[in-house]
mmCIF file of C-alpha atoms in Angstrom:
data_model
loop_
_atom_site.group_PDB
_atom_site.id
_atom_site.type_symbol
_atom_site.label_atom_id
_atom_site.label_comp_id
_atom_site.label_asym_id
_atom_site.label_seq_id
_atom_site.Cartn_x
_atom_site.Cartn_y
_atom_site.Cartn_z
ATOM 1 C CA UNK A 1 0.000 0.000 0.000
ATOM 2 C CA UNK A 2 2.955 2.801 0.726
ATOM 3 C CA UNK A 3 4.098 1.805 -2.815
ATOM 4 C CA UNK A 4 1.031 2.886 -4.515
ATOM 5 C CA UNK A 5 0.528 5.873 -2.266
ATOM 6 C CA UNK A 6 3.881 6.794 -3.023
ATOM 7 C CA UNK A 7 2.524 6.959 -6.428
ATOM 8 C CA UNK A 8 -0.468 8.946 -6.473
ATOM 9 C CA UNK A 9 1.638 11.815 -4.661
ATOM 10 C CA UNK A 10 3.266 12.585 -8.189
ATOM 11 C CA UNK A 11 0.058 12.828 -9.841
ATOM 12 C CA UNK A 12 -1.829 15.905 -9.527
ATOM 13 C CA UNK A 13 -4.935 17.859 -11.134
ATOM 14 C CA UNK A 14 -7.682 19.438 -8.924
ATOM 15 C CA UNK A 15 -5.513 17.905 -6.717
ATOM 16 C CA UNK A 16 -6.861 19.590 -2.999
ATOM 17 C CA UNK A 17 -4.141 21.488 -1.339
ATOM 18 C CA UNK A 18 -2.281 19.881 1.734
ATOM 19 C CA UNK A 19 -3.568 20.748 5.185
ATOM 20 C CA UNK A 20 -1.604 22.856 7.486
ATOM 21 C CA UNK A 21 -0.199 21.541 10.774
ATOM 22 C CA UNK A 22 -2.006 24.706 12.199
ATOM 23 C CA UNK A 23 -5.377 23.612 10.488
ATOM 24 C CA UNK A 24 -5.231 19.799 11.533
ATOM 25 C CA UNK A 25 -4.564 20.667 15.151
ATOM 26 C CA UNK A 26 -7.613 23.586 15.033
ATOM 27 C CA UNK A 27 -9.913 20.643 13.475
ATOM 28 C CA UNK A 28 -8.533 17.811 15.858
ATOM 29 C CA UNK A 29 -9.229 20.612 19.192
ATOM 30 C CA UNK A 30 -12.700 21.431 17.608
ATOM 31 C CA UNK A 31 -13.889 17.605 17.091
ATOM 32 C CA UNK A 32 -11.646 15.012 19.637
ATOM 33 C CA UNK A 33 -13.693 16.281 22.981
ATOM 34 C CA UNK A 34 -17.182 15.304 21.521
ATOM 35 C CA UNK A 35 -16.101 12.659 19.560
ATOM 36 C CA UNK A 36 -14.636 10.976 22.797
ATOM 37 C CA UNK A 37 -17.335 11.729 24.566
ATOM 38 C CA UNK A 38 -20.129 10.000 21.978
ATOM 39 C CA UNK A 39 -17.736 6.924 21.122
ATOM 40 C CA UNK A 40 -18.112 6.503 25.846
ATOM 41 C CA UNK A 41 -22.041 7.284 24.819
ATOM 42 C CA UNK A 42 -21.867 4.047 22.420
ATOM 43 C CA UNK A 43 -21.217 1.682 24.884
ATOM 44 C CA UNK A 44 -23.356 0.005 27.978
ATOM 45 C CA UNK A 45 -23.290 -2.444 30.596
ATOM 46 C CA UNK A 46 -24.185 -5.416 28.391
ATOM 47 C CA UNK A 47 -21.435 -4.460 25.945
ATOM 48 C CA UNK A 48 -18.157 -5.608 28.352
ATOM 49 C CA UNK A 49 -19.389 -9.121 27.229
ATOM 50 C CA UNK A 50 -16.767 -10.726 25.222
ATOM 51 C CA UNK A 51 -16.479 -10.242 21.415
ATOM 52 C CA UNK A 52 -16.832 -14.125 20.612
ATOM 53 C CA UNK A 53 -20.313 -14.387 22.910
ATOM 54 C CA UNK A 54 -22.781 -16.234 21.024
ATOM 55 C CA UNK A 55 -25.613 -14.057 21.313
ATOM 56 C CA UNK A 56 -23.966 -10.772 21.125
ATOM 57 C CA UNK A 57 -25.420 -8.546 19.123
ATOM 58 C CA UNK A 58 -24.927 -6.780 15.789
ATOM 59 C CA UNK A 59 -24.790 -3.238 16.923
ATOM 60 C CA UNK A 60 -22.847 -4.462 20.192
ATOM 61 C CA UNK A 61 -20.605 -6.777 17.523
ATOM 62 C CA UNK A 62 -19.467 -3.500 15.938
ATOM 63 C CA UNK A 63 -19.861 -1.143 18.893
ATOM 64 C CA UNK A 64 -16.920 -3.764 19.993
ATOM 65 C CA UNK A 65 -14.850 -4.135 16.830
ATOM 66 C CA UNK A 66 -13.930 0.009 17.318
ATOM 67 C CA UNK A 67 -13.247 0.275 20.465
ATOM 68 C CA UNK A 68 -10.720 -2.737 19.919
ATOM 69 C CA UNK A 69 -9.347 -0.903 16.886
ATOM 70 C CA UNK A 70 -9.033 2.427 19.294
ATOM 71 C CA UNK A 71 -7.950 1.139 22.777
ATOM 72 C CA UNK A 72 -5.532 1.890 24.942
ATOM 73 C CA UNK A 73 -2.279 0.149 23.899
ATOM 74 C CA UNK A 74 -1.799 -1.262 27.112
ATOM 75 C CA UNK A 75 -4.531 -3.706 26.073
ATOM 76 C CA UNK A 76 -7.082 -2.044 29.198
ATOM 77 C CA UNK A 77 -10.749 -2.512 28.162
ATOM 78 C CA UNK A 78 -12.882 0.043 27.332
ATOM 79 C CA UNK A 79 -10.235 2.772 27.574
ATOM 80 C CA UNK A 80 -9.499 4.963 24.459
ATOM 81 C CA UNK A 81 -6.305 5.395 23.163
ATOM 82 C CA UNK A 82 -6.286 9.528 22.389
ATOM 83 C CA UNK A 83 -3.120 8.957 19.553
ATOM 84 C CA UNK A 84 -5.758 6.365 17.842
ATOM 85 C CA UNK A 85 -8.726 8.947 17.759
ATOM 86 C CA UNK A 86 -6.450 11.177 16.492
ATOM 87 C CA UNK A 87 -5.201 9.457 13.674
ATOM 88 C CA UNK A 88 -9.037 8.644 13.105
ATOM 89 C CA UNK A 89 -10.008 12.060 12.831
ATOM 90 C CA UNK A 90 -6.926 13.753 11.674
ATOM 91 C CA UNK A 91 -5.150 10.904 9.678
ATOM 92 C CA UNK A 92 -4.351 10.902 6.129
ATOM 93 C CA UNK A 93 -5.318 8.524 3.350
ATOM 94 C CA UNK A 94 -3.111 5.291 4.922
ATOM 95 C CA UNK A 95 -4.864 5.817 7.930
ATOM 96 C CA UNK A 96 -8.580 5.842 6.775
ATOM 97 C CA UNK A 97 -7.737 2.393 4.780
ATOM 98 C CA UNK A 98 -6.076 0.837 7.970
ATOM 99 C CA UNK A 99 -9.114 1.855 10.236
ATOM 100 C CA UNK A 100 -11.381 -0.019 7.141
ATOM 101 C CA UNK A 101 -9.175 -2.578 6.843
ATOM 102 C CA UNK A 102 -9.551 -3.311 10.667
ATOM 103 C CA UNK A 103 -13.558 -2.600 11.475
ATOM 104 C CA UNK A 104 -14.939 -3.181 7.754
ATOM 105 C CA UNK A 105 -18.334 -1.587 6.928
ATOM 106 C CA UNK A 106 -20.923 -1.207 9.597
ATOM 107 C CA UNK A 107 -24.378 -2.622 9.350
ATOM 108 C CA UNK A 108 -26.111 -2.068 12.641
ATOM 109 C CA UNK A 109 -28.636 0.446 11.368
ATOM 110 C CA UNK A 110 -28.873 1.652 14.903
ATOM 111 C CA UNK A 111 -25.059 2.406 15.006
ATOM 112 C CA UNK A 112 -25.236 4.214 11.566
ATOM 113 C CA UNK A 113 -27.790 6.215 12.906
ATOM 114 C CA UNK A 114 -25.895 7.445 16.055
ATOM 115 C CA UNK A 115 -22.590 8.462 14.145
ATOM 116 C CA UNK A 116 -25.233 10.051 11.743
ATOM 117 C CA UNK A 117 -26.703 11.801 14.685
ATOM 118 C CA UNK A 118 -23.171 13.216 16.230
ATOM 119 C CA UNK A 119 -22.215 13.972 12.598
ATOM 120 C CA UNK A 120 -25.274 16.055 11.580
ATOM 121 C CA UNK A 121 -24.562 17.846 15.173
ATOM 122 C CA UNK A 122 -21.029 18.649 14.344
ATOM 123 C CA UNK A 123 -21.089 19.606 10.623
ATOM 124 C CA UNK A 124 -23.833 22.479 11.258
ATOM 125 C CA UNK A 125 -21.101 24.185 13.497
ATOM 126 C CA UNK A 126 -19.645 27.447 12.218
ATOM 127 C CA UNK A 127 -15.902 25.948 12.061
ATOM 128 C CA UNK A 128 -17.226 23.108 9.731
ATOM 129 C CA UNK A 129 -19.527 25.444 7.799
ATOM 130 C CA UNK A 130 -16.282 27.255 6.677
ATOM 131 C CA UNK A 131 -13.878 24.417 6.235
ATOM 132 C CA UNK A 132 -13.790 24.774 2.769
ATOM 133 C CA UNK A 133 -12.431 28.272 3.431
ATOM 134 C CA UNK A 134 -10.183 27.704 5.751
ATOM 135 C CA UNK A 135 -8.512 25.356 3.723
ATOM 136 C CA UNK A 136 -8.527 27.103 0.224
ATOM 137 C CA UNK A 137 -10.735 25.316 -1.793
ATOM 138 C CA UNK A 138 -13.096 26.981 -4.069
ATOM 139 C CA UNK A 139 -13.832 25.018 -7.255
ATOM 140 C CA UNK A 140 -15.039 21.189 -7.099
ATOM 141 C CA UNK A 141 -12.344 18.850 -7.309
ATOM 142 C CA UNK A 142 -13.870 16.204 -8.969
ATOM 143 C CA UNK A 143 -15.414 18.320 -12.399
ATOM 144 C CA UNK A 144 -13.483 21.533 -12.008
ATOM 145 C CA UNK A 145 -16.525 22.580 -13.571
ATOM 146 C CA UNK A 146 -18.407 24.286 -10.906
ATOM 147 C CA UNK A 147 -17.409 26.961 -8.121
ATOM 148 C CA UNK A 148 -18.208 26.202 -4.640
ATOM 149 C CA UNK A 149 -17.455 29.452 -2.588
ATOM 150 C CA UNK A 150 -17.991 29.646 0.916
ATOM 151 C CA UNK A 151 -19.765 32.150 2.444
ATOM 152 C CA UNK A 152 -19.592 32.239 6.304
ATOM 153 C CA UNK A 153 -22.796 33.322 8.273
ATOM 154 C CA UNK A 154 -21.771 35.932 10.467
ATOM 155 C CA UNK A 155 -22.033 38.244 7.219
ATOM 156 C CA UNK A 156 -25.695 38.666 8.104
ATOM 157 C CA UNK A 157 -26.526 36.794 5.199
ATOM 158 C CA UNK A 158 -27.472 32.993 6.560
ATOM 159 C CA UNK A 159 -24.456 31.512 5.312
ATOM 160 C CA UNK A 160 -23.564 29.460 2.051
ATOM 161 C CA UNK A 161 -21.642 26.297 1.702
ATOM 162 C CA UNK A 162 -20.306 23.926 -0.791
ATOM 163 C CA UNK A 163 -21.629 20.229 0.206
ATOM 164 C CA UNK A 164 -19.274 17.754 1.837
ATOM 165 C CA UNK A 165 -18.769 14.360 0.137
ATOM 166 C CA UNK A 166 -17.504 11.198 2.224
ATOM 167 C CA UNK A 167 -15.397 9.961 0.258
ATOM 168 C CA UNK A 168 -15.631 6.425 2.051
ATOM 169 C CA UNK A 169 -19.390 6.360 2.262
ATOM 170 C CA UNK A 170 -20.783 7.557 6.045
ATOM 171 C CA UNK A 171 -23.839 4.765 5.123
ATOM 172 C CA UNK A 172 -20.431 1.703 5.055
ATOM 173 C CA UNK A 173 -17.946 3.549 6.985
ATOM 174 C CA UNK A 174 -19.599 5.973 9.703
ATOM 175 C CA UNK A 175 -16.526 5.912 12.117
ATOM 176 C CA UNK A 176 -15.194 7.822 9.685
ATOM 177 C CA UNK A 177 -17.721 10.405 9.285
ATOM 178 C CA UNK A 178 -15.844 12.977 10.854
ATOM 179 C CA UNK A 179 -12.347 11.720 9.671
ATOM 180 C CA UNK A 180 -10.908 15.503 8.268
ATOM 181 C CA UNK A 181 -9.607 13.567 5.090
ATOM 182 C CA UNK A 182 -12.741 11.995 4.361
ATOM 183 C CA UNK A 183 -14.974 15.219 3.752
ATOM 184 C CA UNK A 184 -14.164 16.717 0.626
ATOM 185 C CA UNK A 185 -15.526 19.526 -0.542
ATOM 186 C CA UNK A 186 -17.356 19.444 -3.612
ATOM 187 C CA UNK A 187 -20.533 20.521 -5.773
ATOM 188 C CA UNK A 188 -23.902 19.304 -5.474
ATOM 189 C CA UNK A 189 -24.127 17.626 -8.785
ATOM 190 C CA UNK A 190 -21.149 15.529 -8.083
ATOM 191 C CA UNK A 191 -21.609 15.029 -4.611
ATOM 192 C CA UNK A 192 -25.574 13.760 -5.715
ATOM 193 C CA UNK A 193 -23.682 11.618 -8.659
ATOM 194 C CA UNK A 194 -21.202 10.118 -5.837
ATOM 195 C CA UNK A 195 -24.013 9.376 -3.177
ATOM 196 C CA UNK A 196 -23.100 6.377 -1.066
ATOM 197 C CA UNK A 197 -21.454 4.540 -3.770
ATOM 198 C CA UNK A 198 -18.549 2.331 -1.765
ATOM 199 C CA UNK A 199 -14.938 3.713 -2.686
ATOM 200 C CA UNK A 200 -13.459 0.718 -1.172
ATOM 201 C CA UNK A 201 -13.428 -2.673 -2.678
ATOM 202 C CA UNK A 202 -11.366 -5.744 -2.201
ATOM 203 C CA UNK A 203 -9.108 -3.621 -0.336
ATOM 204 C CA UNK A 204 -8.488 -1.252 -3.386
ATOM 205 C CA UNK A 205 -9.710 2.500 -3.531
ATOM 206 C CA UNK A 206 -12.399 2.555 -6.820
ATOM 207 C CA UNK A 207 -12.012 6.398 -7.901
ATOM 208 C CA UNK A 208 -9.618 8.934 -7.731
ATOM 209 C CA UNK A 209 -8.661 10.341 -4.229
ATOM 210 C CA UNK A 210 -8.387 14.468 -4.451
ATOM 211 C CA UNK A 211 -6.144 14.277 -1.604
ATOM 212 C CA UNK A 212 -3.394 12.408 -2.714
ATOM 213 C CA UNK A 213 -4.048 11.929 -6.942
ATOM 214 C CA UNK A 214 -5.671 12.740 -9.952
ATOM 215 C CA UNK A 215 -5.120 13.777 -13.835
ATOM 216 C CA UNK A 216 -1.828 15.381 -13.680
ATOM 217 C CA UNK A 217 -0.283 16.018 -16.889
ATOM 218 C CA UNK A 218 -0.116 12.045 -17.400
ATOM 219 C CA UNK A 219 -3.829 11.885 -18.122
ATOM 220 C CA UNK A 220 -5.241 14.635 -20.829
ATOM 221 C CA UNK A 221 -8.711 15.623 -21.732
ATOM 222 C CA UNK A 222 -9.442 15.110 -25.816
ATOM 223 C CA UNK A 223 -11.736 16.547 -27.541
ATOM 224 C CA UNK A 224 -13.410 15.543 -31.350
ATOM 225 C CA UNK A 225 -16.035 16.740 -33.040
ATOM 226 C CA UNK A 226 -19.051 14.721 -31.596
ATOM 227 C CA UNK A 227 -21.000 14.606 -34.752
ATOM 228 C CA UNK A 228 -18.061 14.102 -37.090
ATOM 229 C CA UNK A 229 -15.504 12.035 -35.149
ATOM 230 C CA UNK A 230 -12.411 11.903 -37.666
ATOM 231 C CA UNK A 231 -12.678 15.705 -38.808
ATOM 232 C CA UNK A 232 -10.194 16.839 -36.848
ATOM 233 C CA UNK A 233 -9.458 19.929 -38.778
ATOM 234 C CA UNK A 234 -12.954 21.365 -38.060
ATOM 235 C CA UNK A 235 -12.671 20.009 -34.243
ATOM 236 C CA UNK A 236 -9.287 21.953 -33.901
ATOM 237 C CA UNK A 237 -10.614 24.918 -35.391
ATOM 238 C CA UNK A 238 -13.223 25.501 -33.175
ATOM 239 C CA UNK A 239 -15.915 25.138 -35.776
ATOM 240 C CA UNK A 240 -17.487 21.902 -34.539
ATOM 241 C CA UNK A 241 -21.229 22.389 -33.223
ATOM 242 C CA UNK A 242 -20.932 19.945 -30.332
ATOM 243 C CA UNK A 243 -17.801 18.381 -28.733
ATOM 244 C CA UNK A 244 -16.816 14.505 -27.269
ATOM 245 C CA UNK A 245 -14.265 15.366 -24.432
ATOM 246 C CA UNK A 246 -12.588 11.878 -22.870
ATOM 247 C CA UNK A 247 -9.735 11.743 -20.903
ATOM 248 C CA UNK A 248 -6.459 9.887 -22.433
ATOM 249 C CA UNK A 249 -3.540 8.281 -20.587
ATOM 250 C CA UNK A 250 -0.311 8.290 -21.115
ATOM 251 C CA UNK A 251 1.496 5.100 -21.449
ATOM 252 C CA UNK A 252 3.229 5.926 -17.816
ATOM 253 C CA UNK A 253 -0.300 5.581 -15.925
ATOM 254 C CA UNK A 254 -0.603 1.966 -14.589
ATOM 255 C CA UNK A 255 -4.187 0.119 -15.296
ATOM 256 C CA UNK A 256 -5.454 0.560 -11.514
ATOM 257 C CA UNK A 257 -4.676 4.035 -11.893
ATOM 258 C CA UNK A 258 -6.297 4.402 -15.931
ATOM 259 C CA UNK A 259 -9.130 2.097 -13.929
ATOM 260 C CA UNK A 260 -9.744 5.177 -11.203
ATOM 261 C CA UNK A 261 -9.780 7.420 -13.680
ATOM 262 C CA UNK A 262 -12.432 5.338 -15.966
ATOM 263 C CA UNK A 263 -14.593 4.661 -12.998
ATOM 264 C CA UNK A 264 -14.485 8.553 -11.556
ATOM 265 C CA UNK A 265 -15.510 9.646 -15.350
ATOM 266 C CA UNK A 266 -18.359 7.695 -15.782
ATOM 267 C CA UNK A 267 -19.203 7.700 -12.076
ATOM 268 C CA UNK A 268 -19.693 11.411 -12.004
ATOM 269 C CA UNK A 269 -21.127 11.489 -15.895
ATOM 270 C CA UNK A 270 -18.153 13.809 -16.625
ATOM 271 C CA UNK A 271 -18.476 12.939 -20.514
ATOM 272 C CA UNK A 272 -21.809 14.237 -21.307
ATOM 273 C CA UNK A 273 -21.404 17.424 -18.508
ATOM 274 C CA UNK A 274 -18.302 18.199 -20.654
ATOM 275 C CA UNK A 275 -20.542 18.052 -23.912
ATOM 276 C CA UNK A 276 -22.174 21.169 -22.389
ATOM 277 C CA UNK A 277 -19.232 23.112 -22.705
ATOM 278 C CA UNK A 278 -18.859 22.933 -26.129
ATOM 279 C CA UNK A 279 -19.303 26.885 -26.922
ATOM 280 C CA UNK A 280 -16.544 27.128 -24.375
ATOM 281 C CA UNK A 281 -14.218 24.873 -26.428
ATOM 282 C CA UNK A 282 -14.917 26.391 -29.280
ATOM 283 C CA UNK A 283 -13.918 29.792 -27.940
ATOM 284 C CA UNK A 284 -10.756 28.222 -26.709
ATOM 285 C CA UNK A 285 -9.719 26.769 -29.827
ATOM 286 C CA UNK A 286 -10.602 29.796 -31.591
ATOM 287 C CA UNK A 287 -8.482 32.231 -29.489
ATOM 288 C CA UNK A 288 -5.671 29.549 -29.964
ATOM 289 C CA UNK A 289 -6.023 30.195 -34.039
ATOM 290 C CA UNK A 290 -5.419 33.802 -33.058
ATOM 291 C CA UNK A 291 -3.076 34.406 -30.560
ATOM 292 C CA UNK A 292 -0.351 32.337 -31.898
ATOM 293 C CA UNK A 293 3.152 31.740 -30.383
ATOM 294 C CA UNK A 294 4.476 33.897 -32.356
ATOM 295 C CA UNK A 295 2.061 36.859 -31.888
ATOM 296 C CA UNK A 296 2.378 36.368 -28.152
ATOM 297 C CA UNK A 297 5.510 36.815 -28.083
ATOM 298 C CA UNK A 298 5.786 39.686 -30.381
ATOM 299 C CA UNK A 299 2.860 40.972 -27.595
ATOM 300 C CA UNK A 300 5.000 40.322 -24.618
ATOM 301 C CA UNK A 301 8.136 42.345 -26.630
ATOM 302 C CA UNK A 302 6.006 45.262 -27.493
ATOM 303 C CA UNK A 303 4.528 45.416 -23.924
ATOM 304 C CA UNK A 304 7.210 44.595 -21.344
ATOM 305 C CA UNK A 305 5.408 46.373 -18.436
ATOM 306 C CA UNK A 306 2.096 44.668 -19.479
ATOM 307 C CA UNK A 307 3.063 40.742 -18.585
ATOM 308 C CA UNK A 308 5.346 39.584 -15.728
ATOM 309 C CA UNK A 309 5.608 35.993 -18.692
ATOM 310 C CA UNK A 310 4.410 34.452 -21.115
ATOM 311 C CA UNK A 311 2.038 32.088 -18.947
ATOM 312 C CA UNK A 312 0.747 35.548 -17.623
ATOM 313 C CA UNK A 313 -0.068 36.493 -20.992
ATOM 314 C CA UNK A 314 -1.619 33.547 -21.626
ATOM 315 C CA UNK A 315 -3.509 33.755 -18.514
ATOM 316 C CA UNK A 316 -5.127 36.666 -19.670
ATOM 317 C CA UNK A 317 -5.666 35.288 -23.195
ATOM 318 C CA UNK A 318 -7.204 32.293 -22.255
ATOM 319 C CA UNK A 319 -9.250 33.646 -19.173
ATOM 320 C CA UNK A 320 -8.127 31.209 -17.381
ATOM 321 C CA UNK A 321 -5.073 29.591 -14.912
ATOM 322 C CA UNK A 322 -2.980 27.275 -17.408
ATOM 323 C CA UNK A 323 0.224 26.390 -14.396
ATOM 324 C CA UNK A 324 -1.256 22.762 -12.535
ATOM 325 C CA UNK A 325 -0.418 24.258 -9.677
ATOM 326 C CA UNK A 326 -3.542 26.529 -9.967
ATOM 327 C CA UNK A 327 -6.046 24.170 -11.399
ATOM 328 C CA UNK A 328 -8.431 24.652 -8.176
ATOM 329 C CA UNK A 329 -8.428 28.747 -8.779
ATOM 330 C CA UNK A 330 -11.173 28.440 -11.560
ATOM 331 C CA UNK A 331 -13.481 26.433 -13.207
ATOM 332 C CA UNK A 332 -12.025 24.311 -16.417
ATOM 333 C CA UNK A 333 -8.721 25.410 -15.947
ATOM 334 C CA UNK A 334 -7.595 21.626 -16.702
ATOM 335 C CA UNK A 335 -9.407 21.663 -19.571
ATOM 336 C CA UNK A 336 -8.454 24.822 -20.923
ATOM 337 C CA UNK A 337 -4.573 23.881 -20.262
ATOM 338 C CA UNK A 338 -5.325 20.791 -22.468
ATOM 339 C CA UNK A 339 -6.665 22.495 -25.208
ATOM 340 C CA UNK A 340 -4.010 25.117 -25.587
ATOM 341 C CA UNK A 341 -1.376 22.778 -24.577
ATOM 342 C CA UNK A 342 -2.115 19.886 -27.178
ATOM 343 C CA UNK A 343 -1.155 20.511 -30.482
ATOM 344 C CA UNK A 344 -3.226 18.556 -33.092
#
């Protein structure tokens, strides 16, 4: 598992932003009281029966099966280990599949309803409200087609939000409802697309982690002229009425990777959303057919004081952030980097 995680950190695209040190201990301080305080609230007098009892029950089964994975070292009963509920709540992506890999999905409807309950309590805080401004993100990362700005209700205005996907579905995994790098920030339509389908399978992640991977410049989005597949000199010219946009990997992407990617794109319906855009692409490929690289660069010689670079200039061109690093800034900035960067 290091090996592939390893891995994804070279590949980036709406890749989220790494957490602060100053930002994981806020969350950790905001959440670790309560959540200590309803994982004591889970357990009862019958429950200090062993695991292996006959007629234990479901919910008690499972109610068990944590508190095993988050005891005290020491091997004491029914006391928490405060290190394990932090790497619960705080951990990153190795953590999340080790805490899976331990409990597995829940199915006591009764103990999905109580992490429900504390999560529903929590997430309608202020400090949740504006995670997603706190921690820079303002576009969803798993379209970059849609902004989700954060406005925090102490303007006097009640307050907007993006929506928070669980990644690892609360409905499977609810002990990791309010695991920090489980909620990811993200737009309605793909959060509604997403739903509580299960991430984790066989002990392999199913779609493309914003945290720790995504398209990079290993995996570019294509574009052909939907009605008229192999024109591609009326595709490239922007004179195509609708557009096909797929993504294409490069021969360095491994399959599970190229199977991530496959599975997020259809998962999300990112193929026919990208259709949509089509007037878009045509405007890109049109400015492209104008502002040559020659005529930008006779434009950044004539106006020296105008553009700090070129990729400021093309910034400005194109509307649009074309560096990877600033992907997340605005919507279909990845593709918009494709299109100018591909050459035909």
């Amino acid at each position: 598992m290091n090996d592939k995680l390893r891995y994804w950190r070279k590949n980036t695209v709406i890749k989220l932003s790494p957490i602060s040190d100053n930002l994981k201990k806020e969350y950790f301080e905001k959440i670790s009281e309560d959540f200590e305080i309803f994982l004591e609230s889970l357990k009862d007098k019958e429950n200090t029966q062993d695991l292996n009892e006959i007629k234990i029950t479901e919910y008690k089964r499972e109610v068990l099966k944590i508190y095993k994975y988050l005891e005290d070292s020491n091997g004491e009963n029914w006391k928490l280990d405060k290190e394990k509920i932090k790497k619960l709540l705080i951990g990153d992506l190795k953590e999340l599949l080790r805490a899976m890999d331990y409990i597995g999905p829940i199915t006591s409807k009764r103990l999905k309803d109580k992490f429900g309950e504390f999560y529903k309590k929590i997430s309608n805080r202020d400090f949740l409200q504006e995670w997603a401004l706190k921690i820079g993100v303002t576009v969803c990362p798993y379209c970059n087609r849609n902004f989700i700005f954060t406005v925090p209700r102490h303007t006097g205005n009640g307050g907007v939000r993006p929506e928070y996907d669980h990644f690892f579905p609360k409905s499977k995994y609810p002990y990791l409802a309010a695991s920090m790098y489980n909620l990811i920030p993200s737009c309605s339509v793909c959060n509604k697309a997403k739903s509580n389908r299960n991430s984790y399978k066989n002990h392999e992640v199913q779609y493309l982690y914003p945290y720790e991977e995504g398209y990079g410049e290993q995996i570019v989005l294509k574009i052909e002229d939907k009605n008229k597949p192999t024109d591609k000199v009326t595709a490239w010219l922007g004179a195509a009425e609708e557009y096909t946009v797929y993504p294409e990997c490069s021969k360095e992407v491994d399959s599970e990777k190229k199977k991530r990617v496959e599975n997020s794109w259809e998962m999300f319906k990112l193929g026919p959303l990208y259709e949509k855009h089509s007037d878009y692409i045509r405007n890109i490929l049109q400015a492209k057919q104008i502002y040559t690289e020659e005529y930008l660069e006779q434009l950044v010689k004539n106006f020296p004081s105008a553009f700090d670079s070129m990729d400021d200039l093309k910034n400005m061109v194109y509307f649009n952030y074309l560096d990877e690093k600033d992907w997340g800034k605005r919507i279909l900035a990845k593709l918009t980097h494709d299109l100018e960067a591909d050459n035909p």
